Backbone as a printed PyTorch tensor [residue, N CA C, xyz], in Angstrom:
tensor([[[250.9820,  44.4040, 117.7870],
         [250.1430,  44.4650, 118.9000],
         [249.3530,  43.3040, 119.1380]],

        [[249.2340,  43.0750, 120.4690],
         [248.4380,  41.6360, 120.7540],
         [247.1500,  42.0330, 120.5350]],

        [[246.2580,  40.7700, 120.5680],
         [244.8360,  40.8470, 120.3290],
         [244.0350,  41.8420, 121.7900]],

        [[244.6010,  41.6400, 122.7970],
         [243.7400,  42.3140, 123.9160],
         [244.2420,  43.7860, 123.5430]],

        [[245.1160,  44.1450, 122.9120],
         [245.5030,  45.6170, 122.8060],
         [244.8100,  46.3500, 121.5440]],

        [[244.0360,  45.4400, 120.6630],
         [243.4100,  46.0080, 119.4760],
         [242.3100,  46.8900, 119.9800]],

        [[241.9460,  47.8350, 119.0540],
         [240.8220,  48.7500, 119.2310],
         [239.6990,  48.4260, 118.2340]],

        [[240.1430,  47.3700, 117.3240],
         [239.1250,  47.0450, 116.3910],
         [237.8140,  46.7440, 117.0470]],

        [[236.5630,  47.1210, 116.2940],
         [235.3960,  47.1540, 116.6920],
         [234.8350,  47.8470, 117.7820]],

        [[235.6380,  48.9670, 118.3090],
         [234.9410,  49.6940, 119.4000],
         [234.3010,  50.7810, 118.7010]],

        [[233.0660,  51.1220, 118.9980],
         [232.1080,  52.0560, 118.5920],
         [231.6790,  52.9700, 119.5780]],

        [[231.6120,  54.1270, 119.6000],
         [231.1400,  55.1710, 120.7290],
         [229.8430,  55.6800, 120.4640]],

        [[228.9860,  55.9770, 121.3450],
         [227.5740,  56.4420, 121.2600],
         [227.3580,  57.4070, 122.3660]],

        [[225.9220,  57.7460, 122.4660],
         [225.2950,  58.3960, 123.4680],
         [224.4650,  57.7340, 124.1180]],

        [[223.9470,  58.3330, 125.2590],
         [222.8670,  57.6240, 125.9980],
         [221.7030,  57.9750, 125.7360]],

        [[220.6470,  57.4070, 125.5830],
         [219.1820,  57.8620, 125.2600],
         [218.0660,  56.8170, 126.1190]],

        [[216.8890,  56.9640, 125.9380],
         [215.9370,  56.3100, 126.7560],
         [216.0970,  54.9400, 126.3450]],

        [[216.4460,  54.4690, 125.2230],
         [216.4770,  53.1440, 124.6290],
         [217.8160,  52.2200, 125.3040]],

        [[218.9390,  52.9280, 125.4700],
         [219.9260,  52.1760, 126.0660],
         [220.3500,  52.5970, 127.4540]],

        [[219.4630,  53.2980, 128.1510],
         [219.7450,  53.6780, 129.3900],
         [219.8390,  52.3890, 130.3810]],

        [[219.0040,  51.3380, 130.2620],
         [219.0040,  50.0910, 131.0620],
         [220.3000,  49.4560, 130.9240]],

        [[221.0200,  49.6110, 129.5800],
         [221.9860,  49.0530, 129.4110],
         [223.3690,  49.7460, 130.1760]],

        [[223.1680,  50.9060, 130.3470],
         [223.9910,  51.9330, 131.1160],
         [224.0270,  51.4560, 132.7780]],

        [[222.7550,  51.3090, 132.9580],
         [222.4830,  50.8370, 134.3180],
         [223.0340,  49.5930, 134.7940]],

        [[223.0280,  48.5940, 134.0610],
         [223.4940,  47.3850, 134.1170],
         [224.8690,  47.4060, 134.1680]],

        [[225.5870,  48.1710, 133.1860],
         [227.1080,  48.4720, 133.2620],
         [227.7170,  49.0510, 134.3760]],

        [[226.9270,  50.0150, 135.0390],
         [227.3120,  50.7480, 136.1370],
         [227.0930,  49.7070, 137.2990]],

        [[226.2140,  48.9480, 137.3130],
         [226.0640,  47.9560, 138.4320],
         [227.1860,  47.0340, 138.5060]],

        [[227.6920,  46.5390, 137.1440],
         [228.8350,  45.5850, 137.2800],
         [230.0830,  46.1630, 137.4030]],

        [[230.0490,  47.4620, 137.3270],
         [231.5530,  48.1590, 137.3420],
         [232.0640,  48.6850, 138.7470]],

        [[230.7480,  49.3690, 139.2720],
         [230.9650,  50.2970, 140.5300],
         [230.4010,  49.7420, 141.7350]],

        [[231.2400,  50.0770, 142.9740],
         [230.6460,  49.4730, 144.3300],
         [229.5100,  50.2290, 144.7420]],

        [[228.9420,  51.1480, 144.0410],
         [227.9610,  51.7590, 144.7090],
         [226.6510,  51.6670, 143.5800]],

        [[225.5130,  52.0720, 144.2040],
         [224.0550,  51.8810, 143.3590],
         [223.8260,  53.4140, 142.8520]],

        [[223.7090,  53.3360, 141.8610],
         [223.3690,  54.9860, 141.3270],
         [221.8420,  55.1010, 141.4210]],

        [[221.0120,  56.1320, 141.8390],
         [219.6090,  56.2060, 141.5910],
         [219.0930,  56.7800, 140.3920]],

        [[217.7880,  56.6950, 140.2890],
         [217.0770,  57.0890, 139.1130],
         [217.3530,  58.4000, 138.8090]],

        [[217.5410,  59.5100, 139.8320],
         [218.1170,  60.8980, 139.4810],
         [219.3390,  60.9270, 138.6070]],

        [[220.1280,  59.9930, 139.2030],
         [221.6490,  60.0350, 138.3390],
         [221.3910,  59.7630, 136.6530]],

        [[220.4820,  58.6450, 136.7090],
         [220.3740,  58.3690, 135.2680],
         [219.4040,  59.3790, 134.3860]],

        [[218.5610,  59.9520, 135.1060],
         [217.8800,  60.8150, 134.3620],
         [218.7890,  62.3270, 134.1210]],

        [[219.6900,  62.5050, 134.9480],
         [220.7170,  63.3380, 134.7090],
         [221.7750,  63.1770, 133.5640]],

        [[221.7530,  61.6730, 133.2740],
         [222.6820,  61.2470, 132.0600],
         [221.8940,  61.5980, 130.7730]],

        [[220.4920,  61.3910, 130.9940],
         [219.6070,  61.6240, 129.4550],
         [219.7660,  63.0330, 129.4560]],

        [[219.6830,  64.0470, 130.3080],
         [219.4450,  65.3000, 130.2170],
         [220.8850,  66.2020, 129.9330]],

        [[222.0010,  65.3140, 130.2390],
         [223.1370,  65.8850, 130.1700],
         [223.6680,  66.7030, 128.9240]],

        [[224.4910,  67.6430, 128.7510],
         [224.8040,  68.2020, 127.6270],
         [225.4630,  67.3550, 126.6000]],

        [[225.3450,  67.6450, 125.3450],
         [225.8760,  66.7330, 124.2460],
         [227.3770,  66.5350, 124.6610]],

        [[227.5830,  65.2030, 124.5680],
         [229.1290,  64.8190, 124.8440],
         [229.4200,  64.3590, 126.2900]],

        [[228.5360,  64.8650, 127.3850],
         [228.9680,  64.7890, 128.6250],
         [228.8420,  63.2170, 129.0040]],

        [[228.1280,  62.1620, 128.1910],
         [227.9690,  60.9610, 128.3750],
         [228.4350,  60.3610, 126.9810]],

        [[229.3840,  59.3630, 127.3020],
         [229.8800,  58.6780, 126.1600],
         [229.8150,  57.1460, 126.4410]],

        [[229.2990,  56.3860, 125.6730],
         [229.3010,  54.9440, 125.6200],
         [230.2730,  54.2440, 124.8010]],

        [[230.8480,  52.9930, 125.3010],
         [231.9680,  52.3670, 124.3850],
         [231.3410,  50.7870, 123.9630]],

        [[231.2280,  50.7030, 122.8740],
         [230.6170,  49.5460, 122.4480],
         [231.7210,  48.3800, 121.8510]],

        [[231.6960,  47.3070, 122.0820],
         [232.4810,  46.1210, 121.2980],
         [231.3170,  45.3410, 120.4670]],

        [[231.4700,  45.6370, 119.3270],
         [230.4790,  44.9370, 118.4310],
         [229.1360,  45.5800, 118.9380]],

        [[228.1760,  44.9100, 119.5240],
         [226.9790,  45.5590, 120.0580],
         [226.7210,  45.4740, 121.4600]],

        [[227.9620,  45.1960, 122.2710],
         [227.8470,  45.0920, 123.6470],
         [228.3770,  46.4000, 124.3460]],

        [[227.5600,  46.8370, 125.0840],
         [228.2430,  48.2590, 125.9340],
         [229.1150,  47.4850, 126.9490]],

        [[230.6710,  47.8990, 126.9680],
         [231.5350,  47.6750, 127.4780],
         [232.0420,  48.6260, 128.4870]],

        [[231.8900,  49.9390, 128.1420],
         [232.3810,  51.1230, 128.8080],
         [231.5790,  52.2370, 128.7060]],

        [[232.0370,  53.2140, 129.7400],
         [231.0710,  54.3160, 129.6000],
         [231.9510,  55.5140, 130.3870]],

        [[231.7850,  56.7650, 130.0490],
         [232.0550,  57.9080, 130.8190],
         [231.0970,  58.7290, 131.1530]],

        [[230.8640,  59.6180, 132.0880],
         [229.8950,  60.5580, 132.4100],
         [230.6800,  61.5290, 132.9850]],

        [[230.3880,  62.7680, 132.9110],
         [231.0130,  64.0950, 133.4350],
         [229.9760,  65.1270, 133.7100]],

        [[230.1300,  65.8670, 134.6780],
         [229.4800,  67.0310, 135.1000],
         [230.2080,  68.2480, 135.1850]],

        [[229.7330,  69.2850, 134.9020],
         [230.3710,  70.8490, 135.3470],
         [229.9580,  71.2870, 136.6140]],

        [[231.1010,  71.7680, 137.3220],
         [230.9420,  72.1590, 138.6430],
         [231.5830,  73.4360, 138.9040]],

        [[230.9120,  74.3360, 139.3080],
         [231.2760,  75.6640, 139.5370],
         [232.3850,  75.8780, 140.9320]],

        [[233.5280,  76.4540, 140.6840],
         [234.3500,  76.8250, 142.0470],
         [234.3140,  78.1170, 142.3800]],

        [[234.4690,  78.1670, 143.9370],
         [234.1430,  79.4940, 144.5660],
         [235.0710,  80.6630, 143.6280]],

        [[236.2020,  80.2980, 143.0040],
         [236.7030,  81.3190, 142.4900],
         [236.3210,  81.7610, 141.0830]],

        [[235.0870,  81.1940, 140.4320],
         [234.7070,  81.7520, 139.2460],
         [234.9740,  80.8590, 138.1450]],

        [[236.0680,  79.7510, 138.1210],
         [236.3950,  78.8950, 137.4050],
         [235.6070,  77.6720, 137.6000]],

        [[235.5330,  76.6670, 136.8960],
         [234.8280,  75.5620, 136.8360],
         [235.8220,  74.3380, 136.8540]],

        [[235.1310,  73.2400, 137.1730],
         [235.8740,  71.8410, 137.1270],
         [235.0010,  70.9390, 136.4450]],

        [[235.6110,  69.9450, 135.6630],
         [234.9050,  68.8190, 134.9700],
         [235.2460,  67.6350, 135.9330]],

        [[233.8490,  67.2670, 136.4390],
         [234.0080,  66.0060, 137.4340],
         [233.5030,  65.0140, 136.8040]],

        [[234.4550,  63.8110, 136.5220],
         [234.1090,  62.5050, 136.2930],
         [233.3690,  61.6060, 137.2600]],

        [[231.9420,  61.6390, 136.8200],
         [230.8990,  60.9840, 137.7440],
         [231.3070,  59.2550, 137.5500]],

        [[231.4040,  58.9870, 136.5560],
         [231.9050,  57.4980, 136.2650],
         [232.7630,  57.2680, 135.0360]],

        [[233.6190,  56.3170, 135.1750],
         [234.7010,  56.1210, 134.0580],
         [235.0970,  54.5320, 134.3340]],

        [[234.3200,  53.9500, 133.3100],
         [234.7610,  52.4410, 133.6980],
         [234.6100,  51.3580, 132.3590]],

        [[235.4900,  50.4610, 132.3510],
         [235.2060,  49.3340, 131.3360],
         [235.1760,  48.0150, 131.9220]],

        [[234.4650,  47.1300, 131.4120],
         [234.3430,  45.6900, 131.7800],
         [235.5940,  44.9980, 131.7290]],

        [[235.8960,  44.2170, 132.7760],
         [237.2240,  43.5280, 133.0500],
         [237.6750,  43.0530, 131.4820]],

        [[236.8510,  42.1730, 131.0630],
         [237.4210,  41.3070, 129.9650],
         [237.6860,  42.3890, 128.8680]],

        [[237.3920,  43.5030, 128.7630],
         [237.7360,  44.3060, 127.6190],
         [238.7390,  45.5400, 127.8740]],

        [[239.3080,  45.4060, 129.3030],
         [240.3170,  46.2720, 129.4060],
         [241.6210,  45.9100, 128.7580]],

        [[242.5300,  46.8930, 129.0170],
         [244.0190,  46.7550, 127.9830],
         [243.7980,  46.6580, 126.6070]],

        [[242.4450,  47.2880, 126.1880],
         [242.3300,  47.5950, 124.6480],
         [242.4080,  49.0930, 124.2860]],

        [[242.7960,  49.8060, 125.4830],
         [242.7520,  51.2330, 125.1690],
         [241.1290,  52.1720, 124.9510]],

        [[240.2710,  51.2660, 125.5730],
         [239.0690,  51.7970, 125.5480],
         [238.6880,  53.0010, 126.7600]],

        [[239.3710,  52.5490, 127.9630],
         [239.2560,  53.5300, 129.0390],
         [240.0360,  54.8660, 128.7330]],

        [[241.3120,  54.5620, 127.8880],
         [241.9500,  55.7750, 127.3640],
         [241.1700,  56.5200, 126.5360]],

        [[240.6310,  56.0110, 125.4370],
         [239.6660,  56.7390, 124.5750],
         [238.6210,  57.4930, 125.1710]],

        [[238.0550,  56.8300, 126.5200],
         [236.8620,  57.6480, 127.0280],
         [237.5520,  58.8270, 127.7520]],

        [[238.8140,  58.6970, 128.3920],
         [239.5300,  59.8520, 129.1720],
         [239.8680,  60.7770, 127.8750]],

        [[240.3510,  60.5220, 126.8720],
         [240.6860,  61.1390, 125.7440],
         [239.2990,  62.1350, 125.3350]],

        [[238.0570,  61.4890, 125.5230],
         [236.9440,  62.3020, 124.9310],
         [236.6830,  63.3560, 125.9330]],

        [[237.0650,  63.1420, 127.3380],
         [236.8630,  64.1300, 128.4680],
         [237.8700,  65.2820, 127.8720]],

        [[239.1080,  64.9880, 127.5400],
         [240.0380,  66.2540, 127.0160],
         [239.6060,  66.7820, 125.9100]],

        [[238.8660,  65.8500, 125.0040],
         [238.2830,  66.8560, 123.8620],
         [237.1450,  67.6520, 124.2470]],

        [[236.4130,  67.3790, 125.3430],
         [235.3020,  68.1650, 125.9570],
         [235.9390,  69.5580, 126.0250]],

        [[236.9990,  69.5000, 126.9570],
         [237.6790,  70.6130, 127.3640],
         [238.1960,  71.6440, 126.2190]],

        [[238.7240,  71.0850, 125.1420],
         [239.2740,  71.8250, 124.1910],
         [238.0760,  72.3050, 123.1680]],

        [[236.8940,  71.7040, 123.1080],
         [236.0150,  72.2770, 122.1220],
         [234.5900,  72.5960, 122.6360]],

        [[234.1980,  71.9960, 123.9090],
         [232.6890,  72.0510, 124.2300],
         [232.6510,  73.5230, 124.7050]],

        [[231.5710,  74.3620, 124.3580],
         [231.3370,  75.3660, 124.5480],
         [231.2360,  75.7750, 126.2580]],

        [[230.7640,  74.7610, 126.7840],
         [230.4680,  74.9980, 128.4000],
         [231.7920,  74.8930, 129.0540]],

        [[232.7930,  74.1670, 128.4910],
         [234.0020,  73.9430, 129.0030],
         [235.2020,  74.8700, 129.1540]],

        [[234.6880,  76.1880, 128.6060],
         [235.8770,  76.9780, 128.1670],
         [236.6750,  77.6660, 129.4610]],

        [[235.7500,  77.4760, 130.6400],
         [236.3340,  78.0060, 131.8280],
         [236.8570,  77.0260, 132.7830]],

        [[237.1130,  75.7300, 132.4480],
         [237.3830,  74.7710, 133.3090],
         [239.0100,  74.6350, 133.4950]],

        [[239.2490,  74.5900, 134.8430],
         [240.6450,  74.6070, 135.2640],
         [241.0090,  73.2460, 136.0760]],

        [[240.0660,  72.4230, 135.9940],
         [240.4420,  71.3260, 136.7390],
         [239.7860,  70.0440, 136.2390]],

        [[240.1990,  68.8250, 136.3590],
         [239.1720,  67.4030, 136.1010],
         [239.4800,  67.0120, 137.3750]],

        [[238.2230,  66.3670, 137.9980],
         [238.5610,  65.6890, 139.2450],
         [237.5900,  64.3850, 139.4500]],

        [[237.8610,  63.5940, 140.2350],
         [236.9390,  62.4640, 140.4300],
         [237.3630,  61.7650, 141.8070]],

        [[236.4660,  60.9370, 142.2730],
         [236.7560,  60.2330, 143.3400],
         [237.0290,  58.8990, 142.9060]],

        [[238.0540,  57.7650, 143.6680],
         [238.1690,  56.6570, 143.4700],
         [238.4290,  55.9270, 144.8480]],

        [[237.8000,  54.8860, 144.9240],
         [237.7440,  54.1220, 146.0850],
         [239.3370,  53.4210, 146.4440]],

        [[239.7020,  53.7310, 147.4890],
         [241.1640,  53.3290, 148.1150],
         [241.6110,  52.2390, 147.7640]],

        [[240.7990,  51.2360, 147.5860],
         [241.0600,  49.9190, 147.1890],
         [241.2240,  49.7020, 145.6150]],

        [[240.9360,  50.6340, 144.8560],
         [240.9550,  50.2610, 143.2540],
         [242.2810,  51.0000, 142.8810]],

        [[243.2730,  49.9630, 143.1220],
         [244.6310,  50.2990, 142.5560],
         [244.8250,  50.4930, 141.3070]],

        [[244.0330,  49.7250, 140.4840],
         [244.0460,  49.6170, 138.9510],
         [243.6790,  51.1260, 138.5590]],

        [[242.5810,  51.4790, 138.8650],
         [242.0230,  52.9470, 138.4220],
         [243.0400,  54.1780, 138.9490]],

        [[243.6510,  53.8680, 140.2790],
         [244.3440,  54.8740, 140.6560],
         [245.6380,  54.8890, 139.8810]],

        [[246.2790,  53.9510, 139.5160],
         [247.4660,  53.6490, 138.4470],
         [246.9180,  54.3710, 137.2310]],

        [[245.8310,  54.0990, 136.5920],
         [245.4820,  54.3730, 135.3920],
         [245.5300,  56.1280, 135.2510]],

        [[244.8820,  56.7670, 136.3860],
         [244.7970,  58.0160, 136.4310],
         [246.1130,  58.5580, 136.6920]],

        [[246.9990,  58.1280, 137.5610],
         [248.5210,  58.6960, 137.7400],
         [249.1500,  58.6660, 136.6510]],

        [[248.9490,  57.6270, 135.8060],
         [249.7660,  57.5240, 134.5080],
         [249.3630,  58.6430, 133.5830]],

        [[248.1300,  59.2400, 133.7040],
         [247.8320,  60.4740, 132.7940],
         [247.8270,  61.6940, 133.8420]],

        [[248.7250,  61.9140, 134.4600],
         [249.1730,  63.1530, 135.3310],
         [247.9850,  63.5220, 136.4140]],

        [[247.3860,  62.7000, 136.6800],
         [246.2300,  63.0510, 137.8900],
         [246.8510,  62.7910, 139.1600]],

        [[246.6700,  63.6840, 140.2200],
         [247.3950,  63.5730, 141.4580],
         [246.1640,  63.2050, 142.4140]],

        [[246.7540,  62.3460, 143.5060],
         [245.9820,  62.1970, 144.6360],
         [245.9900,  63.4150, 145.4950]],

        [[244.8500,  64.2520, 145.7750],
         [245.0560,  65.6040, 146.3110],
         [244.2190,  65.4230, 147.8640]],

        [[243.6440,  64.2050, 147.9980],
         [242.8100,  64.1760, 149.4240],
         [242.3740,  62.7510, 149.5800]],

        [[242.5310,  62.1030, 150.9550],
         [241.9040,  61.0080, 151.4060],
         [240.7140,  61.4310, 151.8110]],

        [[239.2260,  60.7970, 151.6670],
         [238.2170,  61.1730, 152.2040],
         [237.9860,  60.0290, 152.9930]],

        [[237.5110,  59.9510, 154.1400],
         [237.4210,  58.8980, 155.0330],
         [235.7370,  58.9530, 155.0070]],

        [[235.3750,  57.6040, 154.9620],
         [233.6180,  57.5000, 155.2890],
         [233.1550,  58.1820, 153.9090]],

        [[233.5470,  58.0940, 152.9330],
         [232.8260,  58.7460, 151.8730],
         [231.7310,  58.0530, 151.2320]],

        [[231.8840,  56.7390, 151.2080],
         [230.6740,  55.8600, 150.8720],
         [229.7830,  55.5140, 152.0590]],

        [[228.7170,  55.5370, 151.7500],
         [227.7170,  55.6920, 153.0110],
         [227.4200,  54.2270, 153.4800]],

        [[227.3420,  53.2850, 152.4610],
         [226.7640,  51.9440, 152.6880],
         [227.3700,  51.0260, 151.4720]],

        [[227.7650,  49.6380, 152.0220],
         [227.9870,  48.5960, 150.9660],
         [229.3080,  48.8000, 150.4640]],

        [[230.2650,  49.4810, 151.1310],
         [231.6670,  49.4400, 150.2630],
         [232.7130,  49.5710, 151.6240]],

        [[233.7140,  48.7450, 151.6490],
         [234.4560,  48.3770, 152.7090],
         [235.8490,  48.3500, 152.1330]],

        [[236.7370,  49.3000, 152.4420],
         [236.5600,  50.2510, 153.4370],
         [235.6580,  51.3630, 152.7770]],

        [[235.0080,  52.1620, 153.6720],
         [234.3800,  53.2860, 153.0040],
         [234.8350,  54.4170, 152.3330]],

        [[236.3120,  54.3710, 152.3000],
         [237.1750,  55.5160, 152.1220],
         [237.3280,  55.6670, 150.5810]],

        [[237.7130,  56.8800, 150.1100],
         [237.9940,  57.2780, 148.6800],
         [239.3150,  58.1950, 148.5790]],

        [[239.8190,  58.3040, 147.4070],
         [240.7440,  59.5590, 147.3470],
         [240.1390,  60.1860, 146.2300]],

        [[240.2380,  61.7570, 146.3780],
         [239.9990,  62.6220, 145.5840],
         [241.3660,  62.8430, 144.4780]],

        [[241.0310,  62.5560, 143.1780],
         [242.0740,  62.7740, 142.3820],
         [241.9880,  63.8560, 141.4350]],

        [[243.0120,  64.7770, 141.0680],
         [242.8070,  65.9690, 140.3960],
         [243.8590,  65.9560, 139.3390]],

        [[243.4890,  66.7960, 138.3240],
         [244.3670,  67.1570, 137.3280],
         [244.0690,  68.6660, 136.9650]],

        [[245.0330,  69.7800, 137.1400],
         [244.6730,  70.9940, 136.9120],
         [244.9630,  71.1030, 135.2880]],

        [[244.3360,  72.0570, 134.6240],
         [244.2930,  72.4500, 133.1830],
         [244.1870,  73.8110, 133.0270]],

        [[244.5420,  74.1490, 131.9910],
         [244.5260,  75.5630, 131.6460],
         [243.2720,  75.9670, 130.9580]],

        [[242.4530,  76.9350, 131.3540],
         [241.2240,  77.2350, 130.7320],
         [241.6090,  77.8020, 129.6890]],

        [[240.6570,  77.6300, 128.7390],
         [240.8970,  78.2620, 127.3390],
         [240.2690,  79.4700, 126.9290]],

        [[239.4200,  79.7020, 127.8740],
         [238.8040,  81.2440, 128.0670],
         [237.8410,  81.1330, 126.8230]],

        [[236.9220,  82.4910, 126.9650],
         [235.8650,  82.3700, 126.0340],
         [236.0760,  82.7880, 124.5270]],

        [[237.6770,  83.0800, 124.5190],
         [237.7380,  83.2910, 122.8450],
         [238.2500,  82.1350, 122.1300]],

        [[238.1040,  80.9970, 122.8020],
         [238.4790,  79.5690, 122.0710],
         [237.4560,  78.9360, 121.4040]]])
């Protein structure tokens, strides 16, 4: 295994008031949009496991944040609000571990027993992210024009989705 692919020294943690500024700085570095204070307060109040941080030594290098959304048919979807890893730390399996955490939530978190879909939006120019999700059986289900309101060119995104089998209340 090459040094870039090693997972050594990767530790995972949760968000709290003490590391919230780190998460804000990480998202500013990773994403073409600016998230407001409400977004970060939602991160603090999120159910256990819905925000996961990835550290290399003591440096925050990646994170995932999800929320539960209700569908009209009574099922739920897990929406990936953010999932990203700083460029120098990619190809070490960190993004895959963060996405695996999302699947672990589906398998065991009490709030996720009725989830039938995982979904997220990806900027149309982010071919690396699109390939990452397609390699994990996500499908592009919709092109949304003018999704981003300001500062992103082009302002379009794809909605990606992966259907999953709800585990029901008995699991």
